[in-house]
Coordinates of C-alpha atoms in Angstrom, one line a residue:
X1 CA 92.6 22.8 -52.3
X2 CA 90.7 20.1 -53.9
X3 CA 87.7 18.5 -50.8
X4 CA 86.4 15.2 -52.2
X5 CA 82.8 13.9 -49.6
X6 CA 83.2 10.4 -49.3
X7 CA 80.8 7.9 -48.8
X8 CA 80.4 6.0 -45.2
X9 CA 78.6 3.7 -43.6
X10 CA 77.9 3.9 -39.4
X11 CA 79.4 2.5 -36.4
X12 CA 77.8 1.7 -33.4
X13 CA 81.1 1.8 -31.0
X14 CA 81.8 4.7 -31.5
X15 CA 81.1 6.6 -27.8
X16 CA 83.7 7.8 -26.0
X17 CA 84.9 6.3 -22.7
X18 CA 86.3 8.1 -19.7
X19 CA 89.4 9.3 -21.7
X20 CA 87.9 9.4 -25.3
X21 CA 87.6 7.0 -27.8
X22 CA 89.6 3.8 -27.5
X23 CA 90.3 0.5 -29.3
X24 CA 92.4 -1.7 -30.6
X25 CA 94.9 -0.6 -33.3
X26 CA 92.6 -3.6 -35.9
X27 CA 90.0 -1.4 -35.4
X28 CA 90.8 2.2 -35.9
X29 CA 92.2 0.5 -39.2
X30 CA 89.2 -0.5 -40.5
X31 CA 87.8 1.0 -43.5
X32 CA 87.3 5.0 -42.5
X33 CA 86.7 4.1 -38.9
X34 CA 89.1 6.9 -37.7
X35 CA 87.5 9.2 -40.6
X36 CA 83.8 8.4 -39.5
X37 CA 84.8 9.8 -35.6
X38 CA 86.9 12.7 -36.7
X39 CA 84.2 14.0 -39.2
X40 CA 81.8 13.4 -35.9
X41 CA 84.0 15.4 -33.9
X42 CA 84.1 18.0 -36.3
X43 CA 80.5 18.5 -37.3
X44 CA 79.5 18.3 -33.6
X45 CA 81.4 21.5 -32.7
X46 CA 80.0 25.2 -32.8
X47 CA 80.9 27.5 -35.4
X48 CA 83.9 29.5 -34.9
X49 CA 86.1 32.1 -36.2
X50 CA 88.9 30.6 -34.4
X51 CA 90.7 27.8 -37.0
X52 CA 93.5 26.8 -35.3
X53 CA 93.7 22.9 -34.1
X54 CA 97.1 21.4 -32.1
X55 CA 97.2 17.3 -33.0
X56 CA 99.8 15.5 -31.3
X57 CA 100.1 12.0 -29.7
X58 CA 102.4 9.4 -27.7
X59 CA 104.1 8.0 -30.6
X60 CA 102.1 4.5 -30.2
X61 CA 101.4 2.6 -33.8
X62 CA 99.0 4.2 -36.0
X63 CA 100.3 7.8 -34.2
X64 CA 101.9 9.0 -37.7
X65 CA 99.3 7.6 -40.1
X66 CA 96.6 8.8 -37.9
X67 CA 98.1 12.4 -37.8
X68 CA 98.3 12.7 -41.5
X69 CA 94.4 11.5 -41.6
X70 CA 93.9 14.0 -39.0
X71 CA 94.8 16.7 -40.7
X72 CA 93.2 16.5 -44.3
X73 CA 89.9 15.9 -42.5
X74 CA 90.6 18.9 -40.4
X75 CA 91.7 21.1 -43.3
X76 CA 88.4 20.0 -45.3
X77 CA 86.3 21.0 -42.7
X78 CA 87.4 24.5 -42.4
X79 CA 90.6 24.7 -40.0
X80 CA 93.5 26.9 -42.1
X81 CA 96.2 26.6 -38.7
X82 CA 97.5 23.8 -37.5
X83 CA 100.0 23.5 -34.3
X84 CA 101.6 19.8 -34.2
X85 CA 104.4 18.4 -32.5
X86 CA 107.8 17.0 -33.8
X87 CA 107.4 13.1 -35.4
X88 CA 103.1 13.7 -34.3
X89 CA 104.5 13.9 -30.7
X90 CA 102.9 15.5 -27.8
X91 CA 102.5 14.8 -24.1
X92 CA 98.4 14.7 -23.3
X93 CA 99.8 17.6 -20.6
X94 CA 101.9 19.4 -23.2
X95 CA 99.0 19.4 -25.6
X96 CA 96.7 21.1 -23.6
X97 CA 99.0 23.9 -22.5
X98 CA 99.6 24.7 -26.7
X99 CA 95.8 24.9 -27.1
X100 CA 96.0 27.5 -23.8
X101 CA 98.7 29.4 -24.9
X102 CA 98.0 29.4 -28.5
X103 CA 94.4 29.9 -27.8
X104 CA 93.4 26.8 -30.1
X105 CA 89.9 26.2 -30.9
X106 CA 90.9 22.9 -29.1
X107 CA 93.1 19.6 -29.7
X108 CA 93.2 16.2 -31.0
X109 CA 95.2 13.8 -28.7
X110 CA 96.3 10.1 -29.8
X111 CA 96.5 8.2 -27.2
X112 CA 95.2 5.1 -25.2
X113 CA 97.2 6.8 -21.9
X114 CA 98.3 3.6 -20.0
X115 CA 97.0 0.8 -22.1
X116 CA 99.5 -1.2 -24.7
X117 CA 100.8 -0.1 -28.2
X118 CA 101.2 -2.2 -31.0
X119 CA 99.7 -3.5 -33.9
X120 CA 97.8 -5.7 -31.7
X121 CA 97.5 -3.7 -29.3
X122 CA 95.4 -0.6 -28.2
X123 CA 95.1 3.2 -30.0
X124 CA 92.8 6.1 -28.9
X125 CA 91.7 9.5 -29.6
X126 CA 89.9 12.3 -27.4
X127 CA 89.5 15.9 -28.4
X128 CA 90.3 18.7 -26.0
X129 CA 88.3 22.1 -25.8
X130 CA 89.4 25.2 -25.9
X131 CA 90.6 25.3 -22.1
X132 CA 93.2 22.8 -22.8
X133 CA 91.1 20.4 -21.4
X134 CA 88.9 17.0 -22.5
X135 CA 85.7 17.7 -23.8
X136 CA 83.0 17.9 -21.5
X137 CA 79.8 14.9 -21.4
X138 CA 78.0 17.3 -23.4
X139 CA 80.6 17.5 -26.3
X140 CA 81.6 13.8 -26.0
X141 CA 77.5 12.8 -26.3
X142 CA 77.6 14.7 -29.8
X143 CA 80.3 13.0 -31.1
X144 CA 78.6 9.8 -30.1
X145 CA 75.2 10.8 -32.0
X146 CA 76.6 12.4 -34.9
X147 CA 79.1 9.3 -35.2
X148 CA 75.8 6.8 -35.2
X149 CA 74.1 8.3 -38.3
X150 CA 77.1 9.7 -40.2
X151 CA 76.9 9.2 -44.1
X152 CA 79.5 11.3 -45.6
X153 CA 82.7 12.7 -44.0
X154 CA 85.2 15.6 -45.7
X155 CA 89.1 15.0 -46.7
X156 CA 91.3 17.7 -48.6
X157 CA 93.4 15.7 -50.9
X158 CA 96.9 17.4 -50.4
X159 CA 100.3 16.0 -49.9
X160 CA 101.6 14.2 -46.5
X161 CA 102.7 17.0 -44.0
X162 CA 106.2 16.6 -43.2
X163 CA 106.4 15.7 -39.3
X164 CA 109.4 15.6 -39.0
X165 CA 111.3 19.0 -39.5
X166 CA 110.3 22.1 -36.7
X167 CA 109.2 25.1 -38.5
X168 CA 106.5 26.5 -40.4
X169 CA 104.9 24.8 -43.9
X170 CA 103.0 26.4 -46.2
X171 CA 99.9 23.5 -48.2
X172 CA 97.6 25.6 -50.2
X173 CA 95.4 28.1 -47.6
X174 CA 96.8 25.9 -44.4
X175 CA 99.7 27.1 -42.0
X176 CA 101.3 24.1 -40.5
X177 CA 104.1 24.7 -37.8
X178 CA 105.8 22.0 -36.3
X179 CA 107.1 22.1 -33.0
X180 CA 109.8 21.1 -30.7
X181 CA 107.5 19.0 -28.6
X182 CA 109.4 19.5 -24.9
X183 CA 110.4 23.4 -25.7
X184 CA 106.8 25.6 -24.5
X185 CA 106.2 22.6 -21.4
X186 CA 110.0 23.1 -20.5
X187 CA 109.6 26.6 -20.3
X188 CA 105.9 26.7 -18.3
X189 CA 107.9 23.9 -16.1
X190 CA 110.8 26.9 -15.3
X191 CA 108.0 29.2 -14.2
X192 CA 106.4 26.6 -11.9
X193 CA 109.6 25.2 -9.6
X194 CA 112.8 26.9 -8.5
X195 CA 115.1 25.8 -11.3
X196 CA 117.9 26.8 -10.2
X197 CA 118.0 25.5 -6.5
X198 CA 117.0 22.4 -8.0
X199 CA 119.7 22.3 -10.2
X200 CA 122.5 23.4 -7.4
X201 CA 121.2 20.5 -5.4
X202 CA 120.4 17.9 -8.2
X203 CA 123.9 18.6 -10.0
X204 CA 125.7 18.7 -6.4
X205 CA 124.5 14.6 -5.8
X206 CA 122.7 16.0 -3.1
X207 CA 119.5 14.5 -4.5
X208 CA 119.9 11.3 -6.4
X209 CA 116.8 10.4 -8.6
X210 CA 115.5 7.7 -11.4
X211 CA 112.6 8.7 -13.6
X212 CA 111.0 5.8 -15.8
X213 CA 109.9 7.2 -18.9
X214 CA 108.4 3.5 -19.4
X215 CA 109.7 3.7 -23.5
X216 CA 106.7 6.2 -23.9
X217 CA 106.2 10.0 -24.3
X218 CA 108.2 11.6 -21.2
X219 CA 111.5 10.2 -22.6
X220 CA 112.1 13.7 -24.7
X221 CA 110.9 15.5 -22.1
X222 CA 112.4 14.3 -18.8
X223 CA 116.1 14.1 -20.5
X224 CA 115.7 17.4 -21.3
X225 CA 114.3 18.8 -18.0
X226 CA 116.3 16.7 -15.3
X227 CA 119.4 15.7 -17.0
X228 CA 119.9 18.8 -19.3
X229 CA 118.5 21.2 -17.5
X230 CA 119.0 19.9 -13.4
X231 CA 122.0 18.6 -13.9
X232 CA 121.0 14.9 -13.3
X233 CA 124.1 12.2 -14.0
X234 CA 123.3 10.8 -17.7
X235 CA 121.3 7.6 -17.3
X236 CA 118.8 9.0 -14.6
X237 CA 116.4 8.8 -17.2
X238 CA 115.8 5.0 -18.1
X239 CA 113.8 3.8 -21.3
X240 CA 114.0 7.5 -22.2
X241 CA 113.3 6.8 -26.2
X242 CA 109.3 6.5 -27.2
X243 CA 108.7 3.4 -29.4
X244 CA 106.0 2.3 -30.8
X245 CA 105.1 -0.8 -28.8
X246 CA 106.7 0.8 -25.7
X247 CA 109.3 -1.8 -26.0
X248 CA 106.5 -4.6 -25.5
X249 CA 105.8 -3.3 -22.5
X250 CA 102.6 -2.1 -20.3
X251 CA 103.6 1.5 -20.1
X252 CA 101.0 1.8 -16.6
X253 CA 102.8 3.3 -13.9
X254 CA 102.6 0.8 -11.5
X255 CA 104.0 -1.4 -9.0
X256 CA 103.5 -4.0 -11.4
X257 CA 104.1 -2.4 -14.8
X258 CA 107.3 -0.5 -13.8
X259 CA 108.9 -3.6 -11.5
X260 CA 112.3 -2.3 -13.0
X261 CA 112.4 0.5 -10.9
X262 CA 110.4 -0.7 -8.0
X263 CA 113.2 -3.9 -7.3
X264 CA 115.5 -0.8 -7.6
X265 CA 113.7 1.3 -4.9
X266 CA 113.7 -1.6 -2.8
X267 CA 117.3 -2.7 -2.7
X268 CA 120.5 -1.1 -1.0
X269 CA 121.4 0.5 -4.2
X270 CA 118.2 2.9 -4.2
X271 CA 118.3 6.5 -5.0
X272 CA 116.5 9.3 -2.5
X273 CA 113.5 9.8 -5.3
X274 CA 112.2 7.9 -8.5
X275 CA 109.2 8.2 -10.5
X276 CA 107.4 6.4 -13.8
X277 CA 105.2 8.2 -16.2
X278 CA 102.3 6.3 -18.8
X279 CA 102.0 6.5 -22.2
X280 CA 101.4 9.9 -22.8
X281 CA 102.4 11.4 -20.0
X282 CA 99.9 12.6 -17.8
X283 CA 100.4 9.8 -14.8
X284 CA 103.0 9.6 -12.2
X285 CA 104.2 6.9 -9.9
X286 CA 106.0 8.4 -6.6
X287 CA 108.4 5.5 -4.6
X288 CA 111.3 6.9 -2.2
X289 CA 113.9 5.0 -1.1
X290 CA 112.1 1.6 0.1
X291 CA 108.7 3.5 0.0
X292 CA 105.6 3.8 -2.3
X293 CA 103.8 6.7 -2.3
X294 CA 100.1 6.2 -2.9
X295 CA 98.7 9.0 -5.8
X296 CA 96.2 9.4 -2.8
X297 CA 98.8 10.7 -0.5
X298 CA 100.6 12.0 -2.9
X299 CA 97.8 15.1 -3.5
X300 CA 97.6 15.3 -0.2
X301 CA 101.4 15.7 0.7
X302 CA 101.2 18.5 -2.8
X303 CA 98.9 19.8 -1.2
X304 CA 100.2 20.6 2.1
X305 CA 103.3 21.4 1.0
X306 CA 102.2 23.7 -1.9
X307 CA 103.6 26.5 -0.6
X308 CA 107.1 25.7 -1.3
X309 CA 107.3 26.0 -4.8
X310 CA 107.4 29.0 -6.4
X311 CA 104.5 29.0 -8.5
X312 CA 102.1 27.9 -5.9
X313 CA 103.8 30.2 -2.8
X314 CA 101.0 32.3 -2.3
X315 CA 99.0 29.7 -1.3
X316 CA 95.9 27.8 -3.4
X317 CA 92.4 28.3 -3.9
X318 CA 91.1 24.5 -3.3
X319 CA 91.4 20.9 -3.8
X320 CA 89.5 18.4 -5.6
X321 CA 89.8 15.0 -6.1
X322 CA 88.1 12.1 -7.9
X323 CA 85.2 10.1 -6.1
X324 CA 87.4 7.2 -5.6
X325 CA 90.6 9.0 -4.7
X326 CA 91.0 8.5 -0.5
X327 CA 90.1 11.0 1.7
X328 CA 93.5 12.2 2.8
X329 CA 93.3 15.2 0.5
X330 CA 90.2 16.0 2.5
X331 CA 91.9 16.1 5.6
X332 CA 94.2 18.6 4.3
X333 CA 92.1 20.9 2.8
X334 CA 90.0 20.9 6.1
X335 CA 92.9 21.9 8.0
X336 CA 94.2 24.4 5.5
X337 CA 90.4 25.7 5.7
X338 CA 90.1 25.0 2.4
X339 CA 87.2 24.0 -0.2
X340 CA 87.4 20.4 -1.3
X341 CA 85.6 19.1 -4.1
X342 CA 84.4 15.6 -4.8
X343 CA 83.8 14.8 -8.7
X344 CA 83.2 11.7 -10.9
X345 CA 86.5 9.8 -11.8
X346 CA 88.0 11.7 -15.5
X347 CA 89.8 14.4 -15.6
X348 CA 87.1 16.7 -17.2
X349 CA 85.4 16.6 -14.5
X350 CA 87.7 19.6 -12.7
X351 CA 87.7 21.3 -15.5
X352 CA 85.0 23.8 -15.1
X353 CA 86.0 23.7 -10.9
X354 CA 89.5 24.9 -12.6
X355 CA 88.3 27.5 -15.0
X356 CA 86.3 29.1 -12.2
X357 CA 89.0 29.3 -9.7
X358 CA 87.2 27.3 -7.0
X359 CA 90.4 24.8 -6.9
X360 CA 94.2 25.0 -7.9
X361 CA 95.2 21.3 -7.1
X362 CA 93.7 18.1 -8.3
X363 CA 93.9 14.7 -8.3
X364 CA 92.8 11.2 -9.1
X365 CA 93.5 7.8 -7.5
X366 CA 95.0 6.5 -10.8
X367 CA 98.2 8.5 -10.7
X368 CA 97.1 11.2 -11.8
X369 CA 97.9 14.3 -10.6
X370 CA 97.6 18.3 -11.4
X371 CA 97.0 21.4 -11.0
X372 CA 95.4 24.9 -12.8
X373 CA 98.6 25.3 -15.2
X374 CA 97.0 23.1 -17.8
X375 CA 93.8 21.0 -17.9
X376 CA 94.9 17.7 -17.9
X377 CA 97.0 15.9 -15.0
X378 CA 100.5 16.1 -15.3
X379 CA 102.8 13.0 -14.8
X380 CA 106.1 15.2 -15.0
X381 CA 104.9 18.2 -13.3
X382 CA 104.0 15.8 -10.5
X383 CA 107.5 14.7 -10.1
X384 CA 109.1 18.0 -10.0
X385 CA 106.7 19.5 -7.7
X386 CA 108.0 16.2 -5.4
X387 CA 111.5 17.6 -6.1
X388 CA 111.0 21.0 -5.3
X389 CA 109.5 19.3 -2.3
X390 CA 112.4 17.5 -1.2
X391 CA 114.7 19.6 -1.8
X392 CA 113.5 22.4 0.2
X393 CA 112.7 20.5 3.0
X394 CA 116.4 18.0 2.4
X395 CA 114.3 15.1 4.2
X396 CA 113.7 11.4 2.2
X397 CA 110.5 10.4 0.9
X398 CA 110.2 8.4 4.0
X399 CA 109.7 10.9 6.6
X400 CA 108.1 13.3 4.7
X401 CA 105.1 10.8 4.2
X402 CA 105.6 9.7 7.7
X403 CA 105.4 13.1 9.3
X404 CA 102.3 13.7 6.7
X405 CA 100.6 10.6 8.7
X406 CA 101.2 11.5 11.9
X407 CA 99.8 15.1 11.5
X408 CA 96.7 14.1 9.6
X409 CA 96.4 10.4 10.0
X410 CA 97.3 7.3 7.6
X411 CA 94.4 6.6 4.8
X412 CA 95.3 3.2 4.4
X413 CA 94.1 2.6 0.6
X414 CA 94.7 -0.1 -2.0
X415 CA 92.6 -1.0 -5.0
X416 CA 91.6 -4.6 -6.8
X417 CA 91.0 -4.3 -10.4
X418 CA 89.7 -7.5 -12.2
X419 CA 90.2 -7.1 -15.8
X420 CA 88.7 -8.3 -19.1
X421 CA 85.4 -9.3 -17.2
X422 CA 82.3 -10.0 -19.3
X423 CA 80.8 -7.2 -20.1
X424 CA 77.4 -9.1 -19.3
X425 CA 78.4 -10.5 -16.1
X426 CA 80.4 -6.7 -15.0
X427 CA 77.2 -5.2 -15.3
X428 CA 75.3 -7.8 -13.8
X429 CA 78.0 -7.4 -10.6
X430 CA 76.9 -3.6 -10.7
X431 CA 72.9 -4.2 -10.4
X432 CA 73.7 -6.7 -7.9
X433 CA 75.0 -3.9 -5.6
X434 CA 72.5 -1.8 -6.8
X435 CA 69.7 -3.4 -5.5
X436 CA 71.6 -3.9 -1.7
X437 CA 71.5 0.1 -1.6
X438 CA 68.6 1.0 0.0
X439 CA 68.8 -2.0 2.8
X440 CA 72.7 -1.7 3.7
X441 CA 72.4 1.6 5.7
X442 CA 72.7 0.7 9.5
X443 CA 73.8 -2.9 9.1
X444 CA 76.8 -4.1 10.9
X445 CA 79.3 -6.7 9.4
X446 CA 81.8 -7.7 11.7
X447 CA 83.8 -4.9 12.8
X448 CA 81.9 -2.2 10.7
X449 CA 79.0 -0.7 10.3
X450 CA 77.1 1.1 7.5
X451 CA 76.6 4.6 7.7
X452 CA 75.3 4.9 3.9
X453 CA 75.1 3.4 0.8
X454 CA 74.5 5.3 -2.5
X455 CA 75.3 5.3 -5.9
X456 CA 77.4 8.7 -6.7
X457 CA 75.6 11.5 -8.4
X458 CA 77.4 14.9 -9.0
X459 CA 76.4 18.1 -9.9
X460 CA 78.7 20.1 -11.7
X461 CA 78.8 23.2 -9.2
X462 CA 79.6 26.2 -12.2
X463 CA 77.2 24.8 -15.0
X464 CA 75.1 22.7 -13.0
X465 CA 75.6 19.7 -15.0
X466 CA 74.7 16.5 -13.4
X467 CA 76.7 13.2 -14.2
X468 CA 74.7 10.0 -12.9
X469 CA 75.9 6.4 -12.1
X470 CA 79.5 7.2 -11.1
X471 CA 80.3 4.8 -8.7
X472 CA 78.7 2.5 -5.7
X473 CA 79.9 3.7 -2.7
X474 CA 79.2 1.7 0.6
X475 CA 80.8 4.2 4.1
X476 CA 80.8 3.1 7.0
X477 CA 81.1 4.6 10.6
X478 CA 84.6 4.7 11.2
X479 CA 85.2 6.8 8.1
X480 CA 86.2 3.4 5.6
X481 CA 84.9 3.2 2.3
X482 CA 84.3 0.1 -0.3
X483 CA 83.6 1.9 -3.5
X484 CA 83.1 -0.5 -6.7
X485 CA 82.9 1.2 -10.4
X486 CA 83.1 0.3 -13.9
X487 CA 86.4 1.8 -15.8
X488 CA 85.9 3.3 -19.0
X489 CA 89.8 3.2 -20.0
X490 CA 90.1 -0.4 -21.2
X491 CA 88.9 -2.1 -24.4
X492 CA 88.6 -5.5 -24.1
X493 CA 85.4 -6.2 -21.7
X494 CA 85.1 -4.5 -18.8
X495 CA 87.5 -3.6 -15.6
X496 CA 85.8 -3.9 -12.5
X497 CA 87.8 -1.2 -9.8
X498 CA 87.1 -2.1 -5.9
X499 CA 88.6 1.0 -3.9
X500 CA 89.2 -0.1 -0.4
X501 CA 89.6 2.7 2.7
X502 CA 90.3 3.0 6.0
X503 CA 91.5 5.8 8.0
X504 CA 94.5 5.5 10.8
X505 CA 94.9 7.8 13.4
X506 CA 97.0 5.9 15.8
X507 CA 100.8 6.0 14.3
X508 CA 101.8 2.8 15.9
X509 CA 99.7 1.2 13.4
X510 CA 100.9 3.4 10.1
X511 CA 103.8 1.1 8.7
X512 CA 100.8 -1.6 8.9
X513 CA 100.5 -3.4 4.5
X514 CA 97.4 -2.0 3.5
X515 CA 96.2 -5.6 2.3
X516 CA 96.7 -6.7 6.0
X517 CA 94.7 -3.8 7.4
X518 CA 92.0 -3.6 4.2
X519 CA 91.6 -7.6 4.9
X520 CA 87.8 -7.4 6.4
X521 CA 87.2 -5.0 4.0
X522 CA 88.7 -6.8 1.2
X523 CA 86.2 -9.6 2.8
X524 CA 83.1 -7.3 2.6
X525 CA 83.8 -6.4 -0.4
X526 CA 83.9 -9.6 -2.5
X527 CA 80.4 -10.6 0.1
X528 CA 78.4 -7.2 -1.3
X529 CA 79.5 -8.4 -5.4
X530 CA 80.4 -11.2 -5.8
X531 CA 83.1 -10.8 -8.3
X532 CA 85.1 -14.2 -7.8
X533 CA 82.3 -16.0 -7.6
X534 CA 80.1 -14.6 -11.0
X535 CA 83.6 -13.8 -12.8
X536 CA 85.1 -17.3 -11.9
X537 CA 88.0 -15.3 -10.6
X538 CA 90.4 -16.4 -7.5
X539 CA 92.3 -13.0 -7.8
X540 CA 92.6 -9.8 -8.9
X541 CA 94.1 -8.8 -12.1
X542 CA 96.6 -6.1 -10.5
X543 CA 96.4 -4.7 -7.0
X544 CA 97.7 -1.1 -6.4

């Protein structure tokens, strides 16, 4: 196998967000852009015995081309097995449980998760460790060095792998096998949830469902799994076939980004369940028939609930939840007399709270949801853990979120996200909370009072890592929250996320619209930063 070293020249944007490294397809394209970052990745890791890498992504433009680049790099800098799905397809979730049950040195995932596809649009790539799940600050600071002085990277020059055809290839001293993309998750999936009731009550009409698939990575996979396998009517899968662009779509798992299915949920003709999934798989959107179930309450309801599916009946060993995410998981876990943990928003962040056994459930406020069969949230799981759930209990969506609120209380939860800020004037918002911190505590405005005002710090609680600058977080004394952070998902300035709280107890007040009941707090929020008013914004971008 012939290894030429190539010549390269730096970039300087090349450090990983909250989700890996993304930015638009133009430029990943540019000359050895993707190389430079790969060869970082590479050179940044331990030395190991273990060769074996799984590469897979969500079928966005540049997937294929990517994947071949991948994989010469890869075989030039020592890795002799490679595991890759069908066509360069994997799910994020369905990646990391090859690298766990193949016991991969780790992964390579394309994808920008949520964000567009296209030529014009956005591409990504984030490596997962050997736990199957994203690499840690510590690995992801590496990459970032190494990628800032890089000079040379490594490429095999062999042949194009064929993608396309499952089975095993021979290139020189490499072992390729391509597989079935939906075949291993389908089969962890079966060992999860009861199957077979599912499929008695599915088949029977008993439970009527839609699943979104958004024209993105969970097409495969939920045809196979709820039609084929449950016995859903044909059709129950909609924009089931991944394209490129995602059919010029926003494949987010919104309110706004999946309107399609949310007119549907809200008109006579409305099935008992329906669900979306994002690009690559890993978020879910929960609506019942004319309800919305927030990703907040969603943990919570998994998590009280756990115990009916089968691969969770003998109960679970804690909860965490992202910084932002509401309280109601809290609430449960409290009740259930269990630990809860509070981390940074990124799913790496439970990793290590995962690995250690201090938690079984997990979840973030931006639909996305999981749990300890694979490191990395789980849009599909998600929904079939709902459908275990309603099926054993044979009650809508409705009064099982109902009866949730009136046992533990309503979080009433929304948040504002303004989009494509400056990324001068962003930051400029985020000092100008952060010098109001130490003078809010004890002030009233109008019907609330401050109880504390920090910016979130966490110590990991296993390695004792600390991750700084997480978040602004303003509580009051009633339990409400206004939390403002910067998101590290998007590439085109800066996203400012508002998170607005407050909790409910009375159940008259429940069925209140959270922007009716957030409305002083909406107020509050826009008085600490300013946003419209140094943004020259009237709105926000999307509310969820």
């Amino acid at each position: 196998m012939q290894i030429q070293t190539v010549q390269t020249q730096a970039y300087s944007d090349q450090k990983p967000g909250t989700s890996g490294l993304r930015k638009k397809v133009k430029v990943f394209q540019k000359p050895h852009y993707l190389a430079n970052f790969v060869q970082a990745i590479f050179s940044s890791l331990e030395e190991s015995d273990n060769k074996t890498l799984v590469i897979g992504g969500d079928g966005r433009y540049f997937n294929r081309e990517a994947t071949q680049i991948i994989i010469k790099i890869a075989a030039a800098n020592g890795f002799t097995d490679f595991i890759i799905g069908q066509g360069g397809l994997l799910s994020t979730p369905a990646a990391s449980h090859l690298i766990r049950k193949y016991r991969a040195l780790g992964g390579l995932i394309l994808s920008a998760s949520h964000n567009p596809g296209g030529p014009d649009e956005d591409f990504g790539i984030k490596y997962n460790i050997s736990n199957g799940g994203p690499a840690p600050e510590n690995y992801t600071n590496a990459f970032y060095e190494f990628s800032k002085n890089i000079t040379t990277f490594q490429i095999a020059y062999i042949p194009d792998v064929n993608l396309d055809t499952v089975g095993e290839q021979t290139i020189d001293q490499l072992t390729i096998r391509i597989f079935d993309p939906v075949d291993d998750y389908a089969e962890l999936m079966a060992s999860l949830f009861d199957f077979n009731f599912l499929r008695r009550v599915i088949s029977s009409g008993k439970l009527s469902l839609r699943f979104d698939a958004m024209h993105a990575i969970t097409g495969p996979y939920a045809t196979r799994i709820l039609e084929d396998i449950l016995g859903a009517p044909a059709g129950s899968v909609i924009n089931a076939t991944p394209l490129e662009d995602f059919g010029g779509h926003h494949p987010d798992p919104n309110l706004a980004h999946a309107k399609e299915l949310a007119e549907l949920m809200f008109s006579a003709a409305a099935p008992d369940f329906a669900a979306a999934s994002d690009g690559d798989g890993d978020r879910n959107m929960i609506l019942g028939n004319n309800i919305f179930v927030t990703p907040s309450d969603s943990l919570a309801i998994l998590a009280a609930n756990a115990q009916l599916a089968p691969g969770y009946a003998d109960g679970i060993s804690g909860v965490a939840r992202s910084m932002p995410t509401s309280q109601a998981v809290d609430r449960v876990a409290k009740a259930m007399n269990l630990p809860c943990f509070e981390t940074p928003t990124g799913w790496k962040f439970f990793g290590n709270l995962l690995d250690a056994g201090k938690i079984t459930l997990c979840g973030e406020e931006s639909f996305g949801t999981g749990s300890s069969h694979v490191r990395e949230k789980d849009g599909l799981w998600a929904v079939l853990f709902w459908l275990n759930i309603l099926a054993k209990k044979a009650q809508p969506v409705s009064q099982i979120v109902t009866e949730h609120w009136k046992t533990y209380g309503r979080d009433i939860y929304c948040r504002h996200d303004y989009e494509a800020v400056d990324t001068a004037i962003a930051n400029g918002i985020m000092d100008h909370l952060r010098e109001q911190i130490e003078t809010l505590a004890g002030q009233t405005f109008g019907s609330y009072t401050v109880e504390y005002a920090d910016e979130f710090s966490y110590t990991d609680p296993v390695d004792n890592s600390i991750s700084n600058q997480q978040g602004i977080r303003i509580g009051f004394a009633d339990d409400s929250r206004i939390i403002f952070r910067l998101s590290g998902t998007g590439t085109v300035g800066a996203t400012l996320r508002i998170y607005l709280e407050k909790h409910e107890a009375d159940a008259s007040k429940h069925a209140q619209d959270p922007q009716d009941a957030l409305a002083e707090l909406i107020t509050l929020a826009e008085q600490f930063c300013e946003v419209k008013k140094r943004a020259g914004r009237t709105e926000p971008t999307v509310i969820t």
